[in-house]
Amino acid sequence: MYDKNNVFYKILQSEIPSKKIYEDGVALAFYDINPVCKVHALVITKALYVDFHDFVSKASPEEVGAFFGAVAKVAKLLEVDESGYRIVSNIGKDSRQEVPHCHVHILGGEQLCQSSK
Ligand code: AMP
């Protein structure tokens, strides 16, 4: 069950600011407030899904494809498309997902460690 009381919902509503990188009909991208590497961005769905699993289970294939297209566009805007980058999506308790709104981390700009995030 989606709970609107989360920080990404508030960013979508422009109730709190973000450092926006990109926006289209399905996705909004902004810089992570607490970067763990040189380039750390978040791409969130505009529609209200709790996590990536919820999104892929309920959204149309077109919306899922458009979201991944947006992720790739953001990586290009951030100029990590050639050097490489990692995408991570935390899903639920065991992943330690903090914000219950579907999002993908883009991590790059330097050599990353072998484990995720
Ligand atoms: P996750 O554990 O995948 O849910 O990660 C949530 C991410 O959101 C963390 O990396 C936080 O640093 C980031 N975050 C939390 N609040 C904000 C905010 N107001 N603006 C940008 N990033 C945020």
PDB file of C-alpha atoms in Angstrom, residues 2 9 11 14 38 83 88 91 105 111:
ATOM      1  CA  TYR A   2       1.526   3.318  -1.107  1.00  0.00           C
ATOM      2  CA  TYR A   9       6.182  12.156  -2.878  1.00  0.00           C
ATOM      3  CA  ILE A  11       9.513  16.252  -4.042  1.00  0.00           C
ATOM      4  CA  SER A  14       7.219  20.399  -5.161  1.00  0.00           C
ATOM      5  CA  LYS A  38      31.113  11.213  -7.254  1.00  0.00           C
ATOM      6  CA  SER A  83      32.779   5.483 -18.339  1.00  0.00           C
ATOM      7  CA  VAL A  88      20.574  -0.058  -7.915  1.00  0.00           C
ATOM      8  CA  ILE A  91      13.218  -3.149  -2.595  1.00  0.00           C
ATOM      9  CA  HIS A 105      20.061   4.972  -7.944  1.00  0.00           C
ATOM     10  CA  GLN A 111      35.589   3.221  -9.911  1.00  0.00           C
TER      11      GLN A 111
END
